[in-house]
CSV table of C-alpha atoms in Angstrom, one decimal:
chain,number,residue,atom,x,y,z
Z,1,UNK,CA,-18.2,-1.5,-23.3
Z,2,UNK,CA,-17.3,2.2,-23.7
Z,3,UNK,CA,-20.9,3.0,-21.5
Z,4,UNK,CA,-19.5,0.9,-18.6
Z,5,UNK,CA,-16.3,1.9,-18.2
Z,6,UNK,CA,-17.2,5.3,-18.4
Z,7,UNK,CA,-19.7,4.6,-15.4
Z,8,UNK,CA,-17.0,2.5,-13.6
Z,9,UNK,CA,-14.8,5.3,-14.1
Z,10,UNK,CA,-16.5,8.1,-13.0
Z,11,UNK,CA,-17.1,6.0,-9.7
Z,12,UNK,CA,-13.5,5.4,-9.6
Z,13,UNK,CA,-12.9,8.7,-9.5
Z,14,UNK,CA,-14.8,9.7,-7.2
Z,15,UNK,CA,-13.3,7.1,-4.6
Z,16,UNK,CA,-10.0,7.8,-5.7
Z,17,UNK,CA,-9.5,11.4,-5.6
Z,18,UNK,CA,-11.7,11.7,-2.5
Z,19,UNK,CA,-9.4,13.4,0.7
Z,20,UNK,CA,-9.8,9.8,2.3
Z,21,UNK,CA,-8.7,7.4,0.1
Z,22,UNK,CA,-5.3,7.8,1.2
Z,23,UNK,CA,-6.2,6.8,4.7
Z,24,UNK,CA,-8.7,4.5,3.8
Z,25,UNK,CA,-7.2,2.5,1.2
Z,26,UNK,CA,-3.8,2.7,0.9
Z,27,UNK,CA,-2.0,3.4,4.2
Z,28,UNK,CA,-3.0,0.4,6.7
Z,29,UNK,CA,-1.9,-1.6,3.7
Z,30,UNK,CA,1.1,-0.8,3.1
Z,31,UNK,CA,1.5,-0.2,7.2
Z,32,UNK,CA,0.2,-4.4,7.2
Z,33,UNK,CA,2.5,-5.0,4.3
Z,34,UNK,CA,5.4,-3.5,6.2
Z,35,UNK,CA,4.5,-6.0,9.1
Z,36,UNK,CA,5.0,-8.5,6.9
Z,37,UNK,CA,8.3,-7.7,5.7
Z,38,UNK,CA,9.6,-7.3,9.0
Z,39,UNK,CA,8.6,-10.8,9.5
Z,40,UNK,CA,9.8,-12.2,6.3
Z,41,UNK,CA,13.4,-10.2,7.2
Z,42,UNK,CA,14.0,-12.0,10.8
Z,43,UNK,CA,12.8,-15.5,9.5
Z,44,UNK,CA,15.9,-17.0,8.6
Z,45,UNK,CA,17.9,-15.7,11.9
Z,46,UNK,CA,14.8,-15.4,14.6
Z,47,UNK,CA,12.4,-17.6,13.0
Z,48,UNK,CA,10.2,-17.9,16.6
Z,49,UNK,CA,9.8,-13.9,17.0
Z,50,UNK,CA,9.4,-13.7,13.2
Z,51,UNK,CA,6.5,-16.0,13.3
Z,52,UNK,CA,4.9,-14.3,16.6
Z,53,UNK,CA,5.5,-10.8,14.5
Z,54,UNK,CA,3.8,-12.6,11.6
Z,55,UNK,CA,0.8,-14.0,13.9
Z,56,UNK,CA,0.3,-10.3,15.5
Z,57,UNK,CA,0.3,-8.9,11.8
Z,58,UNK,CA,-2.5,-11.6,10.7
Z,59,UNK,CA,-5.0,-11.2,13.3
Z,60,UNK,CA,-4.7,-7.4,13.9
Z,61,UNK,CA,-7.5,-4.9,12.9
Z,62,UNK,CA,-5.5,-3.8,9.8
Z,63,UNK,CA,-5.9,-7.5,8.1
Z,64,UNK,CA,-9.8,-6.7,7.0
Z,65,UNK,CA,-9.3,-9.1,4.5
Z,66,UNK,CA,-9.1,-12.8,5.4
Z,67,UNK,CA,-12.1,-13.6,7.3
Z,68,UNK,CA,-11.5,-14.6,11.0
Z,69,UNK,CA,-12.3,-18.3,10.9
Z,70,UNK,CA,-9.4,-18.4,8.2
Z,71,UNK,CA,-7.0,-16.2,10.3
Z,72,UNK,CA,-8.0,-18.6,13.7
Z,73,UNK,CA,-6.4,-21.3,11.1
Z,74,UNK,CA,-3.8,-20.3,10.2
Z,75,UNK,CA,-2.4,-19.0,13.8
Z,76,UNK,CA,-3.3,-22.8,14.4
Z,77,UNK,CA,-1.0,-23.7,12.3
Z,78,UNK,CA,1.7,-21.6,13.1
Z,79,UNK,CA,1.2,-22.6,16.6
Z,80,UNK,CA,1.1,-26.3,16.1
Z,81,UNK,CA,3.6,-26.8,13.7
Z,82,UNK,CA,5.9,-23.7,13.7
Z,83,UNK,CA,9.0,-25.9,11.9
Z,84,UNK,CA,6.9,-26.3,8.7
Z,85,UNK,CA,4.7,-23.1,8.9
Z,86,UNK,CA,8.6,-20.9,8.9
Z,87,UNK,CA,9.6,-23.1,5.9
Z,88,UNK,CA,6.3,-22.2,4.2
Z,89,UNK,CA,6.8,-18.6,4.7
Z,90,UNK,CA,9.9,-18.7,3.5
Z,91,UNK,CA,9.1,-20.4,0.2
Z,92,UNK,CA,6.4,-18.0,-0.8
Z,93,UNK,CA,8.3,-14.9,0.1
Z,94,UNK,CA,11.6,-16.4,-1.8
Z,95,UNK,CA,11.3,-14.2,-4.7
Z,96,UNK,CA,14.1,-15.7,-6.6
Z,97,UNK,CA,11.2,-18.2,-7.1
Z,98,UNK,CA,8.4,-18.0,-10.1
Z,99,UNK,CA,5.2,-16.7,-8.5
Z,100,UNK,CA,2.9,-19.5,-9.6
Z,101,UNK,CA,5.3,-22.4,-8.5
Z,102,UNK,CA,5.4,-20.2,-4.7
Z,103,UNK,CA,1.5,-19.6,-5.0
Z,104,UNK,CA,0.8,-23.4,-5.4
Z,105,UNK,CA,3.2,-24.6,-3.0
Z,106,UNK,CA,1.6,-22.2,-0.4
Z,107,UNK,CA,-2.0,-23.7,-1.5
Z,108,UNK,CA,-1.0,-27.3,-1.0
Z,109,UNK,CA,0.3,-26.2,2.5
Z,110,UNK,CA,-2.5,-24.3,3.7
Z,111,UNK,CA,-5.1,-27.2,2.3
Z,112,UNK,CA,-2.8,-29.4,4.8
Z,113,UNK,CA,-3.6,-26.7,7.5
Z,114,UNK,CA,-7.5,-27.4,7.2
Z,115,UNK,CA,-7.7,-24.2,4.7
Z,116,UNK,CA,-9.2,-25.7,1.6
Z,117,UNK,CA,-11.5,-23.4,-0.4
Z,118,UNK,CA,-9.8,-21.8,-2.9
Z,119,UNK,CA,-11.5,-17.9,-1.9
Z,120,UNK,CA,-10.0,-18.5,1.4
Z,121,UNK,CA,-6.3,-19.8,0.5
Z,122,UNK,CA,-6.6,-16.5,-2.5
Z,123,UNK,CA,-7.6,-14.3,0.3
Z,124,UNK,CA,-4.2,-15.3,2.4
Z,125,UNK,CA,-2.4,-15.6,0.1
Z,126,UNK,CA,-3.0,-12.7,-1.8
Z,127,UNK,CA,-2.4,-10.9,1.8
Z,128,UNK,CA,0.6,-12.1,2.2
Z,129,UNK,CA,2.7,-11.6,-1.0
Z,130,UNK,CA,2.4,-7.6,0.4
Z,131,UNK,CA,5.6,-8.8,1.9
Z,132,UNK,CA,7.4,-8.1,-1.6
Z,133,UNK,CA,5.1,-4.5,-2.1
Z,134,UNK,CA,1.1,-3.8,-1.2
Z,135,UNK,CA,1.7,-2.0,-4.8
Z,136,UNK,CA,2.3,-4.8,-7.0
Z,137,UNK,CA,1.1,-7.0,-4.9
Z,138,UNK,CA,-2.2,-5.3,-3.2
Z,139,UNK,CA,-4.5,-8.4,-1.6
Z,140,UNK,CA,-7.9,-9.7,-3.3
Z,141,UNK,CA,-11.2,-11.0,-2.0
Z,142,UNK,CA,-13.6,-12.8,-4.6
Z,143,UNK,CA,-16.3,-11.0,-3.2
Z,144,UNK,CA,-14.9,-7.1,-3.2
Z,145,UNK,CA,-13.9,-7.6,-7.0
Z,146,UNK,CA,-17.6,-8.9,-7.8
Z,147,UNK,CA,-19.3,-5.9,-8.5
Z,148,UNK,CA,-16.7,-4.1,-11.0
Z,149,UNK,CA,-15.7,-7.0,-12.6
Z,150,UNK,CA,-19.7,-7.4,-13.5
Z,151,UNK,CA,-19.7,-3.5,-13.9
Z,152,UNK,CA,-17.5,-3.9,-16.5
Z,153,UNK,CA,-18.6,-7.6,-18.4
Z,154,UNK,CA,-15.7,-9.4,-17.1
Z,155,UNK,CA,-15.9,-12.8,-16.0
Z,156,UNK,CA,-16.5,-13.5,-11.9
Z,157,UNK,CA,-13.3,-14.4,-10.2
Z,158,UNK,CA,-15.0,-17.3,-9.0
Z,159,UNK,CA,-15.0,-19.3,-12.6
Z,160,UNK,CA,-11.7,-19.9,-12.3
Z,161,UNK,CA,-10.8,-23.2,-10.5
Z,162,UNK,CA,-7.9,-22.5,-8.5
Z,163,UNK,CA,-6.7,-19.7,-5.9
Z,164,UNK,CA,-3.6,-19.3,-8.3
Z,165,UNK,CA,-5.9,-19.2,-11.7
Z,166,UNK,CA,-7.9,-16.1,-9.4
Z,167,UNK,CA,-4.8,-14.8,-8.6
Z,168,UNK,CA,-3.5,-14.1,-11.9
Z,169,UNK,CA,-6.8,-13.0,-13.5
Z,170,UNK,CA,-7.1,-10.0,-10.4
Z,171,UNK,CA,-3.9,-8.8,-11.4
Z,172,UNK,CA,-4.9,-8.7,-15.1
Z,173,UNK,CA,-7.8,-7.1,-14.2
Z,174,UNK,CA,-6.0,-4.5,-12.3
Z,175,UNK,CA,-3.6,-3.7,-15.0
Z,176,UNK,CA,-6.5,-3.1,-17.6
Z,177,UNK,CA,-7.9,-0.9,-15.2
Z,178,UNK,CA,-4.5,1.1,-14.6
Z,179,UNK,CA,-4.5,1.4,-18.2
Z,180,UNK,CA,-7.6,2.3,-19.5
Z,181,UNK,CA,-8.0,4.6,-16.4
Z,182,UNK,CA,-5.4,6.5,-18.5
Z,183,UNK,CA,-8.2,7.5,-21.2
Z,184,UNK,CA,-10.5,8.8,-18.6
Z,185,UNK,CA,-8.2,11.2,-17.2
Z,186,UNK,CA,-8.3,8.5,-13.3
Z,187,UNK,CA,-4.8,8.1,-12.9
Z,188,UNK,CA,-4.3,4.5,-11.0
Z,189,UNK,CA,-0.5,5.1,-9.7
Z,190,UNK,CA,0.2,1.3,-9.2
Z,191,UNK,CA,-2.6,-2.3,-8.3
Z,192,UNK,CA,-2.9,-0.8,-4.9
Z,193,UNK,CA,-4.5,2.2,-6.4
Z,194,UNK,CA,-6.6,0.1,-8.7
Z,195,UNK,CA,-7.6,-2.4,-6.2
Z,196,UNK,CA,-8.7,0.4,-3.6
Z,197,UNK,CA,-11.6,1.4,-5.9
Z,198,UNK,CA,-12.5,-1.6,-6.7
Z,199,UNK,CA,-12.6,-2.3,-3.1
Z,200,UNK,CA,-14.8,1.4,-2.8
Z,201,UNK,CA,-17.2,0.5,-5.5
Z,202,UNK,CA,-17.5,-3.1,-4.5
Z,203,UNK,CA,-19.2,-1.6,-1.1
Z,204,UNK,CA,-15.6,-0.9,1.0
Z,205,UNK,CA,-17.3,2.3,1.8
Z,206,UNK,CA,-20.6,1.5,2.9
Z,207,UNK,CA,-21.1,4.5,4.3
Z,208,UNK,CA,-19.5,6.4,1.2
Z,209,UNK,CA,-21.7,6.3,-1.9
Z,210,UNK,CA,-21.3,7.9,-5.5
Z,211,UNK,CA,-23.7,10.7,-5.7
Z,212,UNK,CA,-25.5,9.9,-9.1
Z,213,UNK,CA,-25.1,14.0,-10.0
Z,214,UNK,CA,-21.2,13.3,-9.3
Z,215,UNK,CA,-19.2,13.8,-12.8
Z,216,UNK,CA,-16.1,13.0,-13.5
Z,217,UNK,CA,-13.8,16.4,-13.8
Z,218,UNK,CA,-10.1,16.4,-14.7
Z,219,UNK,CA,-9.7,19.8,-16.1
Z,220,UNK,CA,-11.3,21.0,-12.3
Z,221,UNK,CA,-9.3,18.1,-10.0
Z,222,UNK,CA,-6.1,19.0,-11.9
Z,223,UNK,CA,-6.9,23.2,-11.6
Z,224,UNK,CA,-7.2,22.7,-7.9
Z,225,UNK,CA,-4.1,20.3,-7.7
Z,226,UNK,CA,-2.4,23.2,-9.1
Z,227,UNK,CA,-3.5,25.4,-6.9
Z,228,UNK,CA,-2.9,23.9,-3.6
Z,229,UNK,CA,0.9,23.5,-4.3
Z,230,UNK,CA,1.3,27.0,-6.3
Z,231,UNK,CA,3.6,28.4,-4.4
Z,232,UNK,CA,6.0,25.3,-4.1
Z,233,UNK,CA,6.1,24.3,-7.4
Z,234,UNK,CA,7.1,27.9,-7.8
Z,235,UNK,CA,10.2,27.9,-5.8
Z,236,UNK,CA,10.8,24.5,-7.8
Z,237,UNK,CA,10.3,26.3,-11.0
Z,238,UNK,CA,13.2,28.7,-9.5
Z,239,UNK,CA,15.7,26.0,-9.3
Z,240,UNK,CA,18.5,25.3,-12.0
Z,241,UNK,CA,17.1,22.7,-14.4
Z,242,UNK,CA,14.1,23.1,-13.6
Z,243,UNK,CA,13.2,23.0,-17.3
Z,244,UNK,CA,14.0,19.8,-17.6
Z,245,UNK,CA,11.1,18.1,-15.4
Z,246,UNK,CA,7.8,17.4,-16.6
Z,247,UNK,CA,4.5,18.6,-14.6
Z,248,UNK,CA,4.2,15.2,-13.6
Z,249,UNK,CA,7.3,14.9,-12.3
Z,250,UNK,CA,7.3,18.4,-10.1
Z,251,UNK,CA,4.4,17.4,-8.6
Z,252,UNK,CA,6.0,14.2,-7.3
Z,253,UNK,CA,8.2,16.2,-6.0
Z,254,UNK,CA,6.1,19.2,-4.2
Z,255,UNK,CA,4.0,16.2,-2.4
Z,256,UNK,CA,7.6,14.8,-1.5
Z,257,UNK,CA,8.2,18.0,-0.1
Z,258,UNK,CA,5.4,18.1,2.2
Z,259,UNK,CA,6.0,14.5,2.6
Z,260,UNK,CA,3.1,13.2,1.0
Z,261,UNK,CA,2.7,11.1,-2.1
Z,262,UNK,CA,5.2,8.5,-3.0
Z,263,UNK,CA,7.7,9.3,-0.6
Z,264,UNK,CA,5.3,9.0,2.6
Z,265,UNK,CA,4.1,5.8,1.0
Z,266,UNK,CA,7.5,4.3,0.3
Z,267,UNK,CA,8.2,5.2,4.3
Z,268,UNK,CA,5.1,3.3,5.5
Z,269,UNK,CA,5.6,0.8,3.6
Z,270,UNK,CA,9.5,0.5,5.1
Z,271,UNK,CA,8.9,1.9,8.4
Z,272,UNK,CA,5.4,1.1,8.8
Z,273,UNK,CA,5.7,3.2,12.2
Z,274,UNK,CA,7.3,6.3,13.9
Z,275,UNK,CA,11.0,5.1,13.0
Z,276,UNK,CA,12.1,6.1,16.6
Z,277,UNK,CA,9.1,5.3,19.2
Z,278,UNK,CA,7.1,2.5,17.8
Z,279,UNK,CA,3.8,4.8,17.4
Z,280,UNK,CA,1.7,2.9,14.9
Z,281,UNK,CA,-0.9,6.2,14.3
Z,282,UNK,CA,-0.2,6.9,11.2
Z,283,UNK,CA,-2.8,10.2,10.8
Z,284,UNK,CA,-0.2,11.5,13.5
Z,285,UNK,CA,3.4,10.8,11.6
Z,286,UNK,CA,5.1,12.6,9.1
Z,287,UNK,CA,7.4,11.8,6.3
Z,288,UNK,CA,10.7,13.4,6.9
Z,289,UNK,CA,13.7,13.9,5.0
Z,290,UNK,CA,17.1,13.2,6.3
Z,291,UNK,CA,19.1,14.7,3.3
Z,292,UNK,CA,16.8,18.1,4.0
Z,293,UNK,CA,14.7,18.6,0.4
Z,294,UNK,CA,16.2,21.9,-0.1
Z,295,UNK,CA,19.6,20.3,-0.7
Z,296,UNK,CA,18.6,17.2,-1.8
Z,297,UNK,CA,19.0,16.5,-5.4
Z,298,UNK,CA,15.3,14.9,-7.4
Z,299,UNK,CA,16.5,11.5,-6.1
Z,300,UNK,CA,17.0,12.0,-3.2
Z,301,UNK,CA,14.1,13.9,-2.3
Z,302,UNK,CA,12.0,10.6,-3.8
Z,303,UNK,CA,13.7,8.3,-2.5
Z,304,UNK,CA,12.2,6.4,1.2
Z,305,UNK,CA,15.7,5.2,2.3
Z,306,UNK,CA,16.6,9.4,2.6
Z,307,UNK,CA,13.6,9.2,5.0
Z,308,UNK,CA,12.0,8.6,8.2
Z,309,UNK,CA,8.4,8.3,9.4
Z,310,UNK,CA,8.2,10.2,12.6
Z,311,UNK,CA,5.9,11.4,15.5
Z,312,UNK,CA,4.9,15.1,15.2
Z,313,UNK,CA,7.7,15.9,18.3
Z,314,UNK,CA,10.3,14.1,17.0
Z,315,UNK,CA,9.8,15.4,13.4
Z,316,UNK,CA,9.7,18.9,15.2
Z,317,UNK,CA,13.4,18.1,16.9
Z,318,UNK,CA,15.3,16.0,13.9
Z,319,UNK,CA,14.0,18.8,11.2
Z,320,UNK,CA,15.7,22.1,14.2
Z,321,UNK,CA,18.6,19.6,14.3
Z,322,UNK,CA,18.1,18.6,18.3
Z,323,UNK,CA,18.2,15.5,17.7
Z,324,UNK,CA,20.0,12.9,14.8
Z,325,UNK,CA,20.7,8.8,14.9
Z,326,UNK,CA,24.0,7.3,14.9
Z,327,UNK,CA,24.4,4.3,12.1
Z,328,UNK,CA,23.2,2.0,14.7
Z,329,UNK,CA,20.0,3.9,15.0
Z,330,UNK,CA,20.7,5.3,18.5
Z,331,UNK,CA,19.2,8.4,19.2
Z,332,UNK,CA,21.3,11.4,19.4
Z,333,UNK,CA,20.2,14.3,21.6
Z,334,UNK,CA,21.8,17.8,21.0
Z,335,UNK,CA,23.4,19.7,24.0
Z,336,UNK,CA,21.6,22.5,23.9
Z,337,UNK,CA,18.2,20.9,24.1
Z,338,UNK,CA,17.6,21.5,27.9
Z,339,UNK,CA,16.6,18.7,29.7
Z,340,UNK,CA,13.0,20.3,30.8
């Protein structure tokens, strides 16, 4: 057992730590998963544009993971029978509920809708509870785990019966892997981060493969981490207190500073666009602070409601104090930014 994880691990490493995992695996989820929030929020009061929001999110190129007869479906569905599909919706994202209870009721509805396999209603649903967070709640595909769960001796996903029983035994597996990932020096942040390389090794990347001279180095990763943000963890070091936080805990904030890291992530996920003109490029927004870092105390500076994902411009203008938003979210343009 030791043998395999070690050779799971060193390929999870090299996925996770490479500059585009990021990108590749964790920012058009939680971007999706914000979608799907949005959708969940307006249910109740706008139930038709909630659903059109949902049926946009679905189909678009950042759902790679329910297969497009399943997707044609399910906007069937929603189309056909929008009364029902809404109260569906609103049972599996009522989180007040039990999971399983919501995951089965969800299962018996979509069989209704024509979807009957149970790697196809897993594959939804799984996509969809990234309403709640893509962290806890990252999607799975009986196919992508395949190869790690062999990797590492554990069963197939596909001996369990039901999309529910599948369900539950991927996030198992996730959580072993965030925890052993511990003793090989791969830190997993959250499921997300453990289900993006098991995505990566279960052939995500297929243009991306592990070198088989690659090692696993975390005296080297964590030297050039060090590195890279010398100088602010410095001027972090300079503050009062500064004692008092743990290495892990000042880099969380350095990458919150250069809005990277948690903080960018907790903006996609709530934003899931530039906050103020509905640009959905995220290699071109940036994570900015409204209570600026410098004077912001350690929770602010974490936290994604102090934030706002913005286009490069606009970023530019809110950070020189040109422009700010009333409460309302209307934008407010300084006088002396000329009108040419």
């Amino acid at each position: 057992m030791k043998d395999k994880l070690t050779e799971f691990f060193r390929q999870a490493a090299f996925y996770r730590y490479h500059p585009n995992f990021q990108r590749r695996e964790r920012e058009y989820k939680l971007r999706l998963a914000s979608r799907f929030s949005h959708s969940r929020d307006l249910l109740n009061s706008k139930p038709r544009v909630a659903l059109e929001l949902l049926r946009k999110a679905f189909t678009g190129k950042d759902n790679n993971i329910v297969d497009w007869r399943n997707k044609a479906d399910v906007v069937t569905w929603i189309r056909e029978r929008p009364t029902d599909a809404a109260l569906s919706f609103r049972k599996l994202w009522k989180s007040t509920t039990a999971l399983e209870k919501r995951f089965s009721s969800f299962s018996e509805d979509l069989a209704e809708a024509g979807v009957t396999a149970s790697g196809s209603q897993l594959a939804i649903i799984s996509t969809l509870l990234m309403a709640h967070s893509a962290g806890e709640f990252p999607p799975v595909k009986v196919q992508a785990f395949r190869p790690a769960l062999k990797m590492i001796g554990w069963d197939d996903l596909g001996t369990k019966d039901s999309a529910l029983e599948r369900y539950l035994y991927a996030q198992m597996f996730l959580d072993y892997l965030i925890d052993q990932g511990e003793k090989f020096d791969v830190e997993l942040r959250d499921r997300l981060d453990a289900q993006g390389t098991v995505w990566c090794i279960g052939g995500g990347w297929s243009d991306t493969s592990v070198p088989r001279s690659w090692n696993n180095n975390p005296q080297q990763r964590a030297k050039a981490e060090l590195a890279f943000y010398h100088g602010d963890l410095i001027e972090l070091d300079a503050e009062p207190g500064a004692n008092k936080r743990t290495p892990t805990e000042k880099l969380a904030l350095v990458k919150a500073r250069r809005g990277q890291g948690r903080f960018r992530d907790g903006l996609i996920e709530l934003w899931g666009c530039c906050a103020a003109s509905d640009c959905k490029e995220l290699n071109l927004l940036r994570a900015s602070h409204i209570i600026p870092w410098r004077i912001a105390n350690d929770s602010q500076r974490l936290d994604k409601f102090n934030g706002l994902l913005l286009s490069p411009n606009l970023d530019a203008a809110f950070d020189a104090g040109l422009i700010t938003f009333a409460e309302n979210g209307k934008i407010i343009i300084s006088k002396s930014l000329r009108n040419d």
